[in-house]
CSV table of C-alpha atoms and ligand atoms in Angstrom, one decimal:
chain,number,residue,atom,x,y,z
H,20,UNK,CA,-0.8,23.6,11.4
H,21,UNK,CA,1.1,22.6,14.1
H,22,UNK,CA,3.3,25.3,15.9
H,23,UNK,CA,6.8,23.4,15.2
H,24,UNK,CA,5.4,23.4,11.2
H,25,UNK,CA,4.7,27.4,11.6
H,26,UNK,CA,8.3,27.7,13.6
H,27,UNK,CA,9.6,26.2,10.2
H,28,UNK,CA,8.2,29.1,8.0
H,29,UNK,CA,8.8,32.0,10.8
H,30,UNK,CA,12.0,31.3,9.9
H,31,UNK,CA,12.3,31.4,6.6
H,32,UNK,CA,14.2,28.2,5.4
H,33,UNK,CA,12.9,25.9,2.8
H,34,UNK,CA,11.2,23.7,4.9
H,35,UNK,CA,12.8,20.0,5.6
H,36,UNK,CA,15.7,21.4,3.4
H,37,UNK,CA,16.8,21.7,7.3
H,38,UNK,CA,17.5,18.1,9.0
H,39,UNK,CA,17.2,15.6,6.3
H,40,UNK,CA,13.5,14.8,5.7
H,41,UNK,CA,13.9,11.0,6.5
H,42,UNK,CA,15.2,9.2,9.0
H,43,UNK,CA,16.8,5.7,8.7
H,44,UNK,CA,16.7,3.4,12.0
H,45,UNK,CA,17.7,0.0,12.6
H,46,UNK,CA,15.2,-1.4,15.5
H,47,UNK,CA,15.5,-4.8,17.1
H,48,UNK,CA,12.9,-7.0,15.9
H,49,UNK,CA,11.2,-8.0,19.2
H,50,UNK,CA,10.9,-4.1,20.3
H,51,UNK,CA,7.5,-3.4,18.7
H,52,UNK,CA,7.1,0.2,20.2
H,53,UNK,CA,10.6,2.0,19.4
H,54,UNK,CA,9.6,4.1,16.1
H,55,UNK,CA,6.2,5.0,17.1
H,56,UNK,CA,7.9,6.9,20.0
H,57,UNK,CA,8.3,11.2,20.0
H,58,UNK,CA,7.7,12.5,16.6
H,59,UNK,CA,8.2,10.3,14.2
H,60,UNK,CA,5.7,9.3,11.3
H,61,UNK,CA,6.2,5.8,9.4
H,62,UNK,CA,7.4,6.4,5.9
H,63,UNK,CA,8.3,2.7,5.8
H,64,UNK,CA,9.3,-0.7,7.9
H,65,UNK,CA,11.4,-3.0,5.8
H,66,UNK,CA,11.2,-6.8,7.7
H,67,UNK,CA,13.5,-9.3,6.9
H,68,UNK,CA,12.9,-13.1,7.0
H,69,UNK,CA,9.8,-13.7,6.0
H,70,UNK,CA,7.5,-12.5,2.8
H,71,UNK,CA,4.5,-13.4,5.8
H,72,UNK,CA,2.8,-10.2,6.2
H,73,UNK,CA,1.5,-10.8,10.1
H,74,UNK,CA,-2.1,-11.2,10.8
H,75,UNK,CA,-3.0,-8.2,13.0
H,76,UNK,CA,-1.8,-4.8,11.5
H,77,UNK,CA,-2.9,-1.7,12.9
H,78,UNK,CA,-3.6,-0.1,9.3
H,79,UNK,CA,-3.5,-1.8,6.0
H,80,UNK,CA,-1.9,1.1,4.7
H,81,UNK,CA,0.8,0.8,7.1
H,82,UNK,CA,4.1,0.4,4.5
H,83,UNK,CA,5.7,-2.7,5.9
H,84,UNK,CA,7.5,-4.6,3.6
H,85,UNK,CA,8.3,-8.2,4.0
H,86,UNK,CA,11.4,-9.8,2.1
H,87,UNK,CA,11.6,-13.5,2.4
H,88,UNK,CA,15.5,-13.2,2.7
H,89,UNK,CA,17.1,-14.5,6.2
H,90,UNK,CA,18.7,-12.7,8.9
H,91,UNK,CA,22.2,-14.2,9.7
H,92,UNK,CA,22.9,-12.8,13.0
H,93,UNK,CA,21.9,-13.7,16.6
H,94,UNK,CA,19.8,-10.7,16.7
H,95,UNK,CA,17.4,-9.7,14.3
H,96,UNK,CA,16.7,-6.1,13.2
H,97,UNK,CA,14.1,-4.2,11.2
H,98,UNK,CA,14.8,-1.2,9.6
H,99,UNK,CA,12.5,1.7,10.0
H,100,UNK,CA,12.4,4.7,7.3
H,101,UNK,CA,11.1,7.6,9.1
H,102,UNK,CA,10.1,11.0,8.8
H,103,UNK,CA,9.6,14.0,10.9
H,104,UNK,CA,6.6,15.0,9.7
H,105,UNK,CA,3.0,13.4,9.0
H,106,UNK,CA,2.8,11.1,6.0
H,107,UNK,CA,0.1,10.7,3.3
H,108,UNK,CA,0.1,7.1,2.6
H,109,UNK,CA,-2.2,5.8,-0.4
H,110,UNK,CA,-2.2,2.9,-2.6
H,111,UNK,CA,-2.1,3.7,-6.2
H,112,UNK,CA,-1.4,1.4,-9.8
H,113,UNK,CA,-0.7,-1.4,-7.5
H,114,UNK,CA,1.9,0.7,-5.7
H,115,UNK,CA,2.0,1.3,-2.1
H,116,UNK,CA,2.6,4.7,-1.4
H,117,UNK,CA,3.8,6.9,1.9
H,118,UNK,CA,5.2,10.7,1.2
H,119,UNK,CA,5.4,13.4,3.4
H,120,UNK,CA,6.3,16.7,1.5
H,121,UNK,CA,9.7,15.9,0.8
H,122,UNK,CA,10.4,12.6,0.0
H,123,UNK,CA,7.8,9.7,-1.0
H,124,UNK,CA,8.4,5.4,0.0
H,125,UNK,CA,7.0,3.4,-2.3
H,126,UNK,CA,6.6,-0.7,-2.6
H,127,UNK,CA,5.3,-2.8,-5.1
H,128,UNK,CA,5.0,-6.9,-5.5
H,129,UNK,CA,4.3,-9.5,-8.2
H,130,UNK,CA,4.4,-12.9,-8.3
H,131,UNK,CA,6.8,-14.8,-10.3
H,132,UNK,CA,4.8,-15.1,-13.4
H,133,UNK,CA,5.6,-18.7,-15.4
H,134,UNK,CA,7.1,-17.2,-18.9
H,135,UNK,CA,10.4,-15.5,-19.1
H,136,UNK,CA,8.2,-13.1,-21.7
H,137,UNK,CA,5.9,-12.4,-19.1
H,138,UNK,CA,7.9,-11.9,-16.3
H,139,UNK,CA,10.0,-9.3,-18.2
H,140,UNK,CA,6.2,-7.5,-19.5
H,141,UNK,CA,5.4,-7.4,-15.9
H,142,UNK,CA,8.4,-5.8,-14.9
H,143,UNK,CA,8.6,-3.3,-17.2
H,144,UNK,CA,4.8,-2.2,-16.5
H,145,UNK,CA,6.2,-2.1,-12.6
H,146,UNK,CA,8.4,0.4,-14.2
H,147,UNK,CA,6.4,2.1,-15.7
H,148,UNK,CA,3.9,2.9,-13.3
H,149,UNK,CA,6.7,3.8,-10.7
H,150,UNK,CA,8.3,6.3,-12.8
H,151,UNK,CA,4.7,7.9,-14.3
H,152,UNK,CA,3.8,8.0,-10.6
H,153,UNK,CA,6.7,9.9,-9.6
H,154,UNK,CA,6.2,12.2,-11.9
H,155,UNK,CA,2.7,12.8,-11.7
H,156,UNK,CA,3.0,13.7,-7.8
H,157,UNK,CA,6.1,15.6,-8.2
H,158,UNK,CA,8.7,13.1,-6.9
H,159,UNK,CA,10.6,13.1,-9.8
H,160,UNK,CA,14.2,12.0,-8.8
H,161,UNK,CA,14.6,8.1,-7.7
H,162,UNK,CA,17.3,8.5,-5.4
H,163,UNK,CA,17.3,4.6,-4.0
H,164,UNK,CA,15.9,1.4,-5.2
H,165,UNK,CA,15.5,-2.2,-4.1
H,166,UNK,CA,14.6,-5.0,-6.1
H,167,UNK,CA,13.8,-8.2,-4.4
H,168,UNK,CA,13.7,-11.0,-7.4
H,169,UNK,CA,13.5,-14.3,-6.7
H,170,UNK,CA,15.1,-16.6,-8.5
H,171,UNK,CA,17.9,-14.4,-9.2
H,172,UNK,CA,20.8,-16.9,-11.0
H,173,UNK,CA,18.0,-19.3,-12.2
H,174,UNK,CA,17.5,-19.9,-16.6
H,175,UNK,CA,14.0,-19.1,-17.0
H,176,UNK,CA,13.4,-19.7,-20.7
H,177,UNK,CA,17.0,-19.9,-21.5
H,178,UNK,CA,18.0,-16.4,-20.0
H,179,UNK,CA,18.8,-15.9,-16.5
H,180,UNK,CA,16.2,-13.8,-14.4
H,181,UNK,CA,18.8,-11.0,-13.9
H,182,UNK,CA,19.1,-10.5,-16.8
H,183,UNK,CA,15.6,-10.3,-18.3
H,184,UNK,CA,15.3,-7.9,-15.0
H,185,UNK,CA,18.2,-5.4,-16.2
H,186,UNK,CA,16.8,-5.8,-20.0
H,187,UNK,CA,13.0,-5.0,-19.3
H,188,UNK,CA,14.8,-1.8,-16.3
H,189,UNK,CA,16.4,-0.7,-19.5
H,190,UNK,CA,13.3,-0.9,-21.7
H,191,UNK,CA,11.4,0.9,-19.3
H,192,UNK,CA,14.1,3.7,-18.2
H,193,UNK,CA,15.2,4.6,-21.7
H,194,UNK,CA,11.0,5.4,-22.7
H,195,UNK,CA,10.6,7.4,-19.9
H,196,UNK,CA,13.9,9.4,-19.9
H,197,UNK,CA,15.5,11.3,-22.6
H,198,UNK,CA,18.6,11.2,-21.1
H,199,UNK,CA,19.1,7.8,-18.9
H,200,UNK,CA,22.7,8.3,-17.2
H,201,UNK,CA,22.2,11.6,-14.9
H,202,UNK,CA,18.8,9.7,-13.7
H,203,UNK,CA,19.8,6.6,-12.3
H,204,UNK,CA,19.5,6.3,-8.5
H,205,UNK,CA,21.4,4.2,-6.3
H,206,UNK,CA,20.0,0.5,-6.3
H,207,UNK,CA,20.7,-3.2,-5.2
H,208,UNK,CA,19.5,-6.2,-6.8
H,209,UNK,CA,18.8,-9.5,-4.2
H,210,UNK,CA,17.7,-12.8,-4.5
H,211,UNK,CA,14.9,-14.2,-2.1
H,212,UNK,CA,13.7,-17.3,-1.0
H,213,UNK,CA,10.4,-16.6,-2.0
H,214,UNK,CA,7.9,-16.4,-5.3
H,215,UNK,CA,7.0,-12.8,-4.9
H,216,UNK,CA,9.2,-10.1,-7.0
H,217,UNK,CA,9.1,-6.9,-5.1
H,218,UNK,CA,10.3,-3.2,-5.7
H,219,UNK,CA,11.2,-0.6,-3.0
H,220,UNK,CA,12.0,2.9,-4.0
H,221,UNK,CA,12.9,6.3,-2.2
H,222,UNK,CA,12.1,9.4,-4.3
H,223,UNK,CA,12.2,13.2,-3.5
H,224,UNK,CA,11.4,16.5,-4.7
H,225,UNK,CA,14.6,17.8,-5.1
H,226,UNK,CA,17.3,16.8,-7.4
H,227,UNK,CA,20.0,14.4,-5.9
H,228,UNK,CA,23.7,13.8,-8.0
H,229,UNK,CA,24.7,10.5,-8.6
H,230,UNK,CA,27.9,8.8,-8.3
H,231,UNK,CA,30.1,6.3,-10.1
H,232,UNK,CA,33.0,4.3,-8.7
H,233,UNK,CA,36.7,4.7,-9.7
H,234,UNK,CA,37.7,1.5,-9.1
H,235,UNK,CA,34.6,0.0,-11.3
H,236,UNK,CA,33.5,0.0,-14.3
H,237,UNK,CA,30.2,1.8,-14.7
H,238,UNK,CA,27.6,-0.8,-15.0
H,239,UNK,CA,25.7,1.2,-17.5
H,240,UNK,CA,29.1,0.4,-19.3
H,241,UNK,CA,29.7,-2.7,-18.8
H,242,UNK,CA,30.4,-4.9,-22.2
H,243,UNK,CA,28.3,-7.6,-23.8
H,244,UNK,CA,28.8,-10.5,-21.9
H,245,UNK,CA,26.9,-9.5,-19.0
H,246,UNK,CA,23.8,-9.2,-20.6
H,247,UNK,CA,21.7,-7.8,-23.6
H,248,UNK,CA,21.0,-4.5,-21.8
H,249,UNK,CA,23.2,-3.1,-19.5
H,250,UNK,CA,22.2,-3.2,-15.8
H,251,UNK,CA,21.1,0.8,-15.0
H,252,UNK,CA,22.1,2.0,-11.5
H,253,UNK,CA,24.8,4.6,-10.2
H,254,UNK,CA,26.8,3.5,-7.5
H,255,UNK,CA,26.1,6.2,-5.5
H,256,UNK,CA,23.7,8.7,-4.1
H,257,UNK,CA,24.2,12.2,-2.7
H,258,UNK,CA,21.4,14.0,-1.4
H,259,UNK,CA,22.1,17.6,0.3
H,260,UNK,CA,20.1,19.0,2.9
H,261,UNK,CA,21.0,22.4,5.0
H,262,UNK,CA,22.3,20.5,7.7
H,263,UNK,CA,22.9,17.3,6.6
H,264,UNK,CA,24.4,15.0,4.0
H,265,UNK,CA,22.5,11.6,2.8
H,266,UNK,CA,24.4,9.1,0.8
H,267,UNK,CA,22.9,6.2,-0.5
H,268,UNK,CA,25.4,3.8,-1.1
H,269,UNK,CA,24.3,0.4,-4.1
H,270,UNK,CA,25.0,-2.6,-3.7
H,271,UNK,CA,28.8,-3.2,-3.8
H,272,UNK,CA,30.2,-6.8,-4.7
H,273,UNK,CA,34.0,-8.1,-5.0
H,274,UNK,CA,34.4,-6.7,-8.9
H,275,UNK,CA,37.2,-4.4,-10.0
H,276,UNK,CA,37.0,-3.0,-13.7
H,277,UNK,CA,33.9,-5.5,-14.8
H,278,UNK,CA,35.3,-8.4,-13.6
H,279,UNK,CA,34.1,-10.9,-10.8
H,280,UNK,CA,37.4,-11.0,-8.0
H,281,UNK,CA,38.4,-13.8,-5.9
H,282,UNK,CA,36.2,-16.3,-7.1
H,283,UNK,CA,35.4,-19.0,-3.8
H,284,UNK,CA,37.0,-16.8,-1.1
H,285,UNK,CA,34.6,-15.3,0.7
H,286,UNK,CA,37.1,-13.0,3.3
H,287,UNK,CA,38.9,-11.8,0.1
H,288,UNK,CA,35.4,-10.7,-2.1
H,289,UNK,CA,34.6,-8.8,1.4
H,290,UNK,CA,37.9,-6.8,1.9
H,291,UNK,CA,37.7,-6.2,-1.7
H,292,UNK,CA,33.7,-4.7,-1.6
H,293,UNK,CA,35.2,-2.2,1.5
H,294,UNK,CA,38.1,-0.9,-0.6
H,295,UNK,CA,35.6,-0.4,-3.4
H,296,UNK,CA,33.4,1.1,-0.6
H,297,UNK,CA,35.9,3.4,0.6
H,298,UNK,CA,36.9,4.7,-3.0
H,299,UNK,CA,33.5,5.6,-3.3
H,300,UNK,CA,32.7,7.3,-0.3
H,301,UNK,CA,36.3,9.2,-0.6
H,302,UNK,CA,35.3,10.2,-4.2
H,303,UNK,CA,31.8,11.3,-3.4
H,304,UNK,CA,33.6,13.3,-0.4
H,305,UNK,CA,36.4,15.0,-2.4
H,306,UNK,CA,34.0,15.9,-5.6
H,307,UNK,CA,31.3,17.4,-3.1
H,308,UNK,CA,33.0,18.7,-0.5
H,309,UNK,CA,31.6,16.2,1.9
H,310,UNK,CA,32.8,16.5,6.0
H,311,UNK,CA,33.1,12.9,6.0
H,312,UNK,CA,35.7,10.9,7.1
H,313,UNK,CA,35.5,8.1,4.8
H,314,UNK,CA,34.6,4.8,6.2
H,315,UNK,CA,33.9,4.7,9.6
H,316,UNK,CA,31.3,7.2,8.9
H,317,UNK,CA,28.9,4.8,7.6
H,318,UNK,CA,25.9,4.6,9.9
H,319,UNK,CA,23.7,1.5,8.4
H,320,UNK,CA,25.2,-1.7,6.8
H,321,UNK,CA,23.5,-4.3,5.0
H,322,UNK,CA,25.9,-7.6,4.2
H,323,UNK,CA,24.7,-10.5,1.9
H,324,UNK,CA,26.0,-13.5,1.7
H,325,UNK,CA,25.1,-16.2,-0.6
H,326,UNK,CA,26.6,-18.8,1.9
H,327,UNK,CA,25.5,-18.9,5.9
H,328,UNK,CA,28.6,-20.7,6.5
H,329,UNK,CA,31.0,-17.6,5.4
H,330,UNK,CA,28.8,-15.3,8.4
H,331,UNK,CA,32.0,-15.2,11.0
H,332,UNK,CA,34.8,-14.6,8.3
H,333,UNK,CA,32.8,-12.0,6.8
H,334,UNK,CA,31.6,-10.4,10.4
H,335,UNK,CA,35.3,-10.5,11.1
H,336,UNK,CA,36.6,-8.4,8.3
H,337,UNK,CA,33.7,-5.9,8.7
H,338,UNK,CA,34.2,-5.0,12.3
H,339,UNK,CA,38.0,-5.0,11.2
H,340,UNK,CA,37.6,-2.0,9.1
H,341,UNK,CA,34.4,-0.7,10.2
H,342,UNK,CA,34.8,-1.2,14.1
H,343,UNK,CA,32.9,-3.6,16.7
H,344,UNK,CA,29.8,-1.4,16.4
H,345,UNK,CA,28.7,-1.3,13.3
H,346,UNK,CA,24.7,-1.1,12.8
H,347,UNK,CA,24.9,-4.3,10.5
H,348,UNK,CA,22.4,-6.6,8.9
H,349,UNK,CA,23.9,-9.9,7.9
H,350,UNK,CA,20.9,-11.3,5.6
H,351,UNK,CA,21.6,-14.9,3.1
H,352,UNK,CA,20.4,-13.6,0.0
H,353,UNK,CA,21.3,-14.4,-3.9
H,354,UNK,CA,23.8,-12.0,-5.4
H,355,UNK,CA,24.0,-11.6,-9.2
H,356,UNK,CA,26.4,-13.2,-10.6
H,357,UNK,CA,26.8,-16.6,-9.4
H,358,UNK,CA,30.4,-16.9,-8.6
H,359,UNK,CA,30.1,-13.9,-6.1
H,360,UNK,CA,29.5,-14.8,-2.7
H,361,UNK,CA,29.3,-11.4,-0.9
H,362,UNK,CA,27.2,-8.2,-1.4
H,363,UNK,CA,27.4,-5.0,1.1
H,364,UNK,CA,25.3,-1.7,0.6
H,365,UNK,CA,25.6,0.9,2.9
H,366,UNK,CA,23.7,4.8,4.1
H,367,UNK,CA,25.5,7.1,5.6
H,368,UNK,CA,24.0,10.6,7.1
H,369,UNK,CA,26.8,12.9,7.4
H,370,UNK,CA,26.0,15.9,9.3
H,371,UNK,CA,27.7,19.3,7.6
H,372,UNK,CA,30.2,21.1,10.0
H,373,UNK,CA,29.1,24.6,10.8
I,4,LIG,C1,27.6,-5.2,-9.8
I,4,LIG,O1,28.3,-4.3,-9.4
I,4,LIG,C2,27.0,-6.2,-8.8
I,4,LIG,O2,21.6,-4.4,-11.4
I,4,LIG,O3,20.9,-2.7,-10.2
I,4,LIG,C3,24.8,-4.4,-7.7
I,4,LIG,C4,23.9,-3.3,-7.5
I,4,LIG,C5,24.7,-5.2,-8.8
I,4,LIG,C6,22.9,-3.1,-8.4
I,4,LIG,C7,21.7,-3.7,-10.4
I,4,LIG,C8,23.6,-5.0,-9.6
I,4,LIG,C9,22.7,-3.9,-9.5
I,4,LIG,O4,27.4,-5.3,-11.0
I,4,LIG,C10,25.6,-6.4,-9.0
């Protein structure tokens, strides 16, 4: 054991329930050293760009995922999940797998099979050996997911891909829980440029509360015409630590009730996805009793855009209400439904006043 692990029990706190047992970073991509300085373990790298995984890694159980979605922005960044203390990283039901004791990182991929009927079998086996894996190691509570289809707005067998994703997500959630709504994590939904449908996931031990959005209609209720099953996410994620807030924020597009907004204006969808991104955040604050002072509080932005050409309007409205300095990842990805043009998701680790 090392002597800052038996510090940790001298005093008596539920260990990582301290600091937050992960740590997001956004690294420039050329720097190839930055997160493997100090004390930090690897729980995962998330590369953008290309689904290429490069020829010389140090460790094939390294977790680096590769999403063949493009970077939009002079300078490109990977994002870095890491955690304070050692990882155990294994490879299990075709699921990559990195945990420390606190909170586990998981990855898995498929390739786009040929039949609509297949591809919504495969995904629901994905499912279920995510969520039977969570439970059997004691992660039990999703608290983020990512699903990387590609695709996305394409008729395969006369039913678009999203859609046979949210129905097989449904199939698979409602068998494993008795009670879906208080278990659905925070999640976003992207189209790639590749043939490879992935999953990422962030679980933890401890039992996270999920959020919906005032402003929205939860998509768990939207009606009909979306879809045969309902897409199954929360809009929000709250997990507490001693010292430290984590809020996991889905992927937010320009709809108010259930309805798309501002159908071909690409500034308007993305001044309406921050008011419905400050509603939530101020929601999340007021029903917890967060210390947060709404949105200039986010620390990590991700903006999708289904268009390159909209980049500098949508830049501009961001640093208008989120400031010049924004950690911000402008990627060129497909959004769900295909009138919307604009996506945003955003973290943000709020440290408690004392
Ligand atoms: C929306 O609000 C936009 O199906 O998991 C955003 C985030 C969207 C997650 C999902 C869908 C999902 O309906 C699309």
């Amino acid at each position: 054991m090392t002597s800052k692990a038996s510090k940790l029990h001298a005093a008596g706190d539920a260990p990582g329930r301290d600091a937050a047992p992960f740590r997001l970073v956004y690294v420039p991509d050329i720097d190839e050293t930055a997160p493997r300085q100090g004390e930090a373990y690897v729980l995962g790298e998330v590369r953008f760009g290309s689904s290429r995984t490069p020829a010389r890694r140090p460790d094939p159980d390294y977790p680096l995922v590769c999403v063949p979605i493009a970077q939009l922005w002079a300078s490109p960044i990977k994002e870095y999940w890491l955690s304070p203390t050692p990882v155990d990283r294994r490879r299990q039901a075709g699921i990559q797998i990195s945990a420390n004791d606190h909170v586990l990182f998981g990855h898995t991929q498929f390739t786009l099979p040929a039949t609509g009927a297949e591809l919504e079998r495969e995904i629901r086996q994905r499912y279920d050996a995510i969520l039977e894996l969570l439970g059997a190691q004691g992660y039990d509570h999703l608290m983020r997911m990512w699903n990387y289809l590609p695709r996305i707005s394409d008729d395969i067998d006369g039913m678009e891909c999203y859609r046979r994703f949210c129905r097989a997500r449904y199939d698979a959630f409602e068998t494993f829980h008795e009670e879906l709504i208080p278990n659905l994590p925070a999640t976003s939904v992207l189209g790639t440029s590749g043939v490879d449908f992935q999953i990422v996931f962030l679980a933890g031990r401890s039992s996270p509360r999920h959020y919906e959005n005032p402003r929205q209609v939860s998509a768990y209720h939207y009606p009909r015409k979306y879809g045969p099953k309902s897409p199954l996410f929360a809009r929000a994620t709250l997990v507490r630590w001693n010292r430290e807030d984590s809020l996991f924020i889905s992927g937010t597009a320009s709809i108010v009730g259930h309805e798309s907004q501002h159908l071909g204006n690409a500034r308007a969808q993305a001044e309406e996805i921050l008011r419905n991104i400050e509603s939530l955040v101020n929601h999340v604050a007021a029903s917890a009793n967060l210390a947060t002072r709404g949105l200039r509080e986010i620390t990590h932005l991700r903006v999708y855009l289904r268009d390159a050409k909209d980049l500098e309007t949508v830049r501009r409205v961001v640093q208008g209400y989120l400031g010049t300095t924004i950690p911000a990842i402008y990627l060129h990805a497909g959004i769900c439904r295909r009138e919307l043009l604009v996506e945003m998701e955003a973290f943000l680790g709020v440290e408690k006043l004392t």
